[in-house]
JSON list of C-alpha atoms in Angstrom, two decimals:
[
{"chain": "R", "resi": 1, "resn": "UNK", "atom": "CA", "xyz": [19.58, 183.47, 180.27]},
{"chain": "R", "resi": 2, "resn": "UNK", "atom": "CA", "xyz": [17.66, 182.33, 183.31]},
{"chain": "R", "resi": 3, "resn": "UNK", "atom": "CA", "xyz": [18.52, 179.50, 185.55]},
{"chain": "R", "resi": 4, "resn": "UNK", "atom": "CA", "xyz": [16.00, 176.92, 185.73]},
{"chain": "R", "resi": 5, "resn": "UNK", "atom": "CA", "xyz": [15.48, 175.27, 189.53]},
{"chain": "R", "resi": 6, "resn": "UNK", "atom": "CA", "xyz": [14.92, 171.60, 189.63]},
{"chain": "R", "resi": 7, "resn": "UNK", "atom": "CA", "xyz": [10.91, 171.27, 190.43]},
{"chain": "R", "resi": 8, "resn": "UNK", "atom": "CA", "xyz": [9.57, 168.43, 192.37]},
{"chain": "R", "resi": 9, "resn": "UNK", "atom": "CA", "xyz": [6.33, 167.97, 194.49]},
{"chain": "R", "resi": 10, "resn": "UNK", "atom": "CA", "xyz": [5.53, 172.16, 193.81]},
{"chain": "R", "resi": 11, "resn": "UNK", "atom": "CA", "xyz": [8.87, 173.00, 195.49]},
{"chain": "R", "resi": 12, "resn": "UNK", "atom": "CA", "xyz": [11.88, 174.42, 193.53]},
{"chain": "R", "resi": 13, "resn": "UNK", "atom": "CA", "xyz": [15.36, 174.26, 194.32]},
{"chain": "R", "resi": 14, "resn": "UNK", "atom": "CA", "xyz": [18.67, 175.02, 193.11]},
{"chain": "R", "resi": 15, "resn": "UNK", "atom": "CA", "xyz": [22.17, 174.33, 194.54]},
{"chain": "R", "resi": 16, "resn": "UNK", "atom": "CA", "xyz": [25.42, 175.60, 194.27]},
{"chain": "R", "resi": 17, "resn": "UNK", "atom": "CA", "xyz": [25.92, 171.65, 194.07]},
{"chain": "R", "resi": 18, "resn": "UNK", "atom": "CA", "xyz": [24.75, 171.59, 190.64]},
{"chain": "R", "resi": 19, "resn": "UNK", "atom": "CA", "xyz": [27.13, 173.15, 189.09]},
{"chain": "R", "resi": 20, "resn": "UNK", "atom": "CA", "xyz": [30.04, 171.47, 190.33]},
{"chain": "R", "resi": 21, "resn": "UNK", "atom": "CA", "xyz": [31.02, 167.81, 189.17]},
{"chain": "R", "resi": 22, "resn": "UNK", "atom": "CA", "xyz": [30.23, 164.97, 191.99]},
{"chain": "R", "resi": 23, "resn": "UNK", "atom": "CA", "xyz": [33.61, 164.48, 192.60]},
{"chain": "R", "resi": 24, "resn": "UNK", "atom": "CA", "xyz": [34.69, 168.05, 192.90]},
{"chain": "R", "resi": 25, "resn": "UNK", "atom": "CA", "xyz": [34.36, 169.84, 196.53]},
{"chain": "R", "resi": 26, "resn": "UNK", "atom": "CA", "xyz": [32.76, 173.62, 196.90]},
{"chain": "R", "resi": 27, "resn": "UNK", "atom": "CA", "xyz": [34.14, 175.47, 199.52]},
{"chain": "R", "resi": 28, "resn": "UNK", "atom": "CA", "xyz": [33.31, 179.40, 199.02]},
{"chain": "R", "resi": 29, "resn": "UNK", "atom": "CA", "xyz": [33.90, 182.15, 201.49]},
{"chain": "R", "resi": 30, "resn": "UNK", "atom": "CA", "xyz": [33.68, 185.57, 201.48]},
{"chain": "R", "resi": 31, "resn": "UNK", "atom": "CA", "xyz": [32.35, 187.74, 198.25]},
{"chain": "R", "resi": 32, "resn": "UNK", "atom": "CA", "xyz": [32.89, 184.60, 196.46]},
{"chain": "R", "resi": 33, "resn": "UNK", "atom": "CA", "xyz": [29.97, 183.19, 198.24]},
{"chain": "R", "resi": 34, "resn": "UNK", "atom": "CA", "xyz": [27.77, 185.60, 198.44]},
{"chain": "R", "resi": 35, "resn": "UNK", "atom": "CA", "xyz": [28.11, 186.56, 194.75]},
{"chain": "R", "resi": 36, "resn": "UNK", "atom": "CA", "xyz": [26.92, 183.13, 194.35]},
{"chain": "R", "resi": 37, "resn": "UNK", "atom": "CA", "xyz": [24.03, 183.21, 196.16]},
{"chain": "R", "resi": 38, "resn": "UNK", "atom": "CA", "xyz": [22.88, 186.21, 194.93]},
{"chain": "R", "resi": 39, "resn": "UNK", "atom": "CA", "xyz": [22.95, 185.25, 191.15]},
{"chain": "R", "resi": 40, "resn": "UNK", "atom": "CA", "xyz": [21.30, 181.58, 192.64]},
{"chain": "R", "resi": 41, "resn": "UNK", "atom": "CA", "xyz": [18.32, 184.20, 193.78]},
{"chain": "R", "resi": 42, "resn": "UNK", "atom": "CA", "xyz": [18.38, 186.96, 190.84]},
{"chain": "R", "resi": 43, "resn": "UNK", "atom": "CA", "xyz": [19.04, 184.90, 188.27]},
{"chain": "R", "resi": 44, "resn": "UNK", "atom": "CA", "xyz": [16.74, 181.51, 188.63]},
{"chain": "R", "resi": 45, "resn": "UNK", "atom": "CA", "xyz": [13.49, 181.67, 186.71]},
{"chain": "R", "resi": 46, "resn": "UNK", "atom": "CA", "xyz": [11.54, 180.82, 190.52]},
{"chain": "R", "resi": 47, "resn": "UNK", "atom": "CA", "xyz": [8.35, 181.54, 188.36]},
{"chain": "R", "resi": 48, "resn": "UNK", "atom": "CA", "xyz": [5.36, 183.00, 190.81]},
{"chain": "R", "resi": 49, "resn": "UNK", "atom": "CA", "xyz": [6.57, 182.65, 194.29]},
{"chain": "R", "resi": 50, "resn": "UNK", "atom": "CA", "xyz": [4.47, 182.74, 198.03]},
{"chain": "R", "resi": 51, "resn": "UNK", "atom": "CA", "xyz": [7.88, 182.39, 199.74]},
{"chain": "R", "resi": 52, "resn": "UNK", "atom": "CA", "xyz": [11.64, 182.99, 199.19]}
]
């Protein structure tokens, strides 16, 4: 299953914000984080990309 970015104006985004309900605060360190950002990366469908 691939995560689909939000698309607006040609540019695609995704947040760790997304996922979390508007009331609820993120605050990741560590391996936590980073595990996070690499699946945001690896696992979004991004498409055809000029820059990461």
């Amino acid at each position: 299953h691939w995560i689909v970015p939000v698309e607006s104006h040609g540019v695609k985004l995704l947040s760790i914000g997304f996922f979390a309900a508007p009331d609820q605060a993120v605050a990741w360190r560590g391996p936590m984080a980073s595990k996070a950002l690499e699946q945001l990366f690896k696992d979004a469908d991004w498409g055809e990309l000029d820059v990461l």
